[in-house]
């Protein structure tokens, strides 16, 4: 996760995402720089859109994977396991498909 321009953060941020102005969106530039293709980024974007958007996303404790072998599944699973293990779990920053201008 990446916090843009010293953004104050009161939420947990999804893996491979950026937070700016209370909006969490996919860090496509970071994914590209780490060797991921646009198709792989689109796959994660669709997953987050299905699982991590909407009013209930703030309280999400786990996610279900349609493809448990997707390239991002292990990291997202570790994120939610670590989040669940914390005594004082912070709210999850809801995912937004709209690009965040930096």
Short mmCIF file of C-alpha atoms in Angstrom, two decimals:
data_model
loop_
_atom_site.label_atom_id
_atom_site.label_comp_id
_atom_site.label_asym_id
_atom_site.label_seq_id
_atom_site.Cartn_x
_atom_site.Cartn_y
_atom_site.Cartn_z
CA UNK A 1 0.00 0.00 0.00
CA UNK A 2 1.10 3.57 -0.64
CA UNK A 3 -0.05 6.76 1.09
CA UNK A 4 0.20 9.73 -1.23
CA UNK A 5 1.63 13.05 -0.07
CA UNK A 6 1.58 12.30 3.65
CA UNK A 7 -2.13 11.49 3.69
CA UNK A 8 -3.40 10.89 7.24
CA UNK A 9 -4.51 7.28 7.45
CA UNK A 10 -7.11 5.89 9.84
CA UNK A 11 -7.82 2.79 7.75
CA UNK A 12 -6.16 -0.43 6.67
CA UNK A 13 -5.20 -0.20 3.00
CA UNK A 14 -5.58 -3.13 0.62
CA UNK A 15 -2.40 -4.62 -0.89
CA UNK A 16 -1.26 -3.10 -4.19
CA UNK A 17 -3.35 0.04 -3.59
CA UNK A 18 -2.80 3.74 -3.04
CA UNK A 19 -4.76 6.00 -0.66
CA UNK A 20 -5.31 9.68 -1.31
CA UNK A 21 -8.16 11.89 -0.05
CA UNK A 22 -9.90 8.96 1.70
CA UNK A 23 -10.00 6.98 -1.59
CA UNK A 24 -8.33 3.63 -2.07
CA UNK A 25 -7.61 2.56 -5.63
CA UNK A 26 -5.29 0.19 -7.45
CA UNK A 27 -1.66 1.31 -7.75
CA UNK A 28 -1.28 0.48 -11.44
CA UNK A 29 2.03 2.31 -11.72
CA UNK A 30 3.51 0.31 -8.84
CA UNK A 31 2.18 -2.94 -10.32
CA UNK A 32 3.71 -2.09 -13.71
CA UNK A 33 7.06 -1.25 -12.09
CA UNK A 34 7.03 -4.60 -10.26
CA UNK A 35 6.53 -6.47 -13.53
CA UNK A 36 2.77 -7.01 -13.57
CA UNK A 37 0.87 -6.72 -16.86
CA UNK A 38 -2.20 -4.54 -17.47
CA UNK A 39 -4.29 -7.74 -17.69
CA UNK A 40 -3.05 -8.84 -14.25
CA UNK A 41 -3.88 -5.40 -12.85
CA UNK A 42 -7.36 -5.60 -14.40
CA UNK A 43 -7.87 -9.01 -12.77
CA UNK A 44 -7.04 -7.60 -9.31
CA UNK A 45 -9.18 -4.52 -10.00
CA UNK A 46 -12.18 -6.73 -10.81
CA UNK A 47 -11.57 -8.84 -7.70
CA UNK A 48 -11.44 -5.78 -5.42
CA UNK A 49 -14.50 -4.32 -7.16
CA UNK A 50 -16.52 -7.45 -6.38
CA UNK A 51 -15.19 -8.05 -2.87
CA UNK A 52 -14.16 -4.71 -1.35
CA UNK A 53 -16.57 -2.01 -2.54
CA UNK A 54 -19.76 -0.73 -0.97
CA UNK A 55 -21.03 0.18 2.47
CA UNK A 56 -20.04 -3.08 4.16
CA UNK A 57 -16.44 -3.02 2.88
CA UNK A 58 -15.24 -1.04 5.89
CA UNK A 59 -16.01 -4.01 8.14
CA UNK A 60 -14.76 -6.78 5.83
CA UNK A 61 -12.80 -9.45 7.74
CA UNK A 62 -12.06 -11.96 4.95
CA UNK A 63 -12.57 -12.47 1.24
CA UNK A 64 -13.50 -15.43 -0.92
CA UNK A 65 -11.36 -16.24 -3.94
CA UNK A 66 -12.97 -17.57 -7.11
CA UNK A 67 -9.47 -18.56 -8.23
CA UNK A 68 -7.35 -19.41 -5.16
CA UNK A 69 -4.27 -19.56 -7.42
CA UNK A 70 -4.60 -16.01 -8.78
CA UNK A 71 -1.26 -14.15 -8.67
CA UNK A 72 -2.50 -11.85 -5.88
CA UNK A 73 -4.34 -14.44 -3.73
CA UNK A 74 -1.51 -15.26 -1.29
CA UNK A 75 -0.71 -11.61 -0.54
CA UNK A 76 -4.37 -10.62 -0.09
CA UNK A 77 -4.94 -13.68 2.11
CA UNK A 78 -1.90 -12.73 4.27
CA UNK A 79 -3.22 -9.18 4.56
CA UNK A 80 -6.60 -10.31 5.89
CA UNK A 81 -5.02 -12.90 8.23
CA UNK A 82 -2.71 -10.25 9.72
CA UNK A 83 -5.61 -7.82 9.99
CA UNK A 84 -7.75 -10.41 11.77
CA UNK A 85 -4.93 -11.18 14.24
CA UNK A 86 -4.69 -7.57 15.42
CA UNK A 87 -6.38 -6.80 18.71
CA UNK A 88 -7.72 -3.44 17.56
CA UNK A 89 -8.60 -3.90 13.91
CA UNK A 90 -8.94 -0.59 12.07
CA UNK A 91 -11.65 -0.08 9.45
CA UNK A 92 -10.77 -1.11 5.92
CA UNK A 93 -10.52 1.68 3.37
CA UNK A 94 -13.27 0.87 0.84
CA UNK A 95 -12.04 0.26 -2.68
CA UNK A 96 -12.85 2.69 -5.48
CA UNK A 97 -12.49 1.96 -9.20
CA UNK A 98 -12.00 5.63 -10.02
CA UNK A 99 -8.40 6.67 -10.58
CA UNK A 100 -6.92 8.96 -7.98
CA UNK A 101 -5.08 12.00 -9.38
CA UNK A 102 -1.79 12.58 -7.56
#
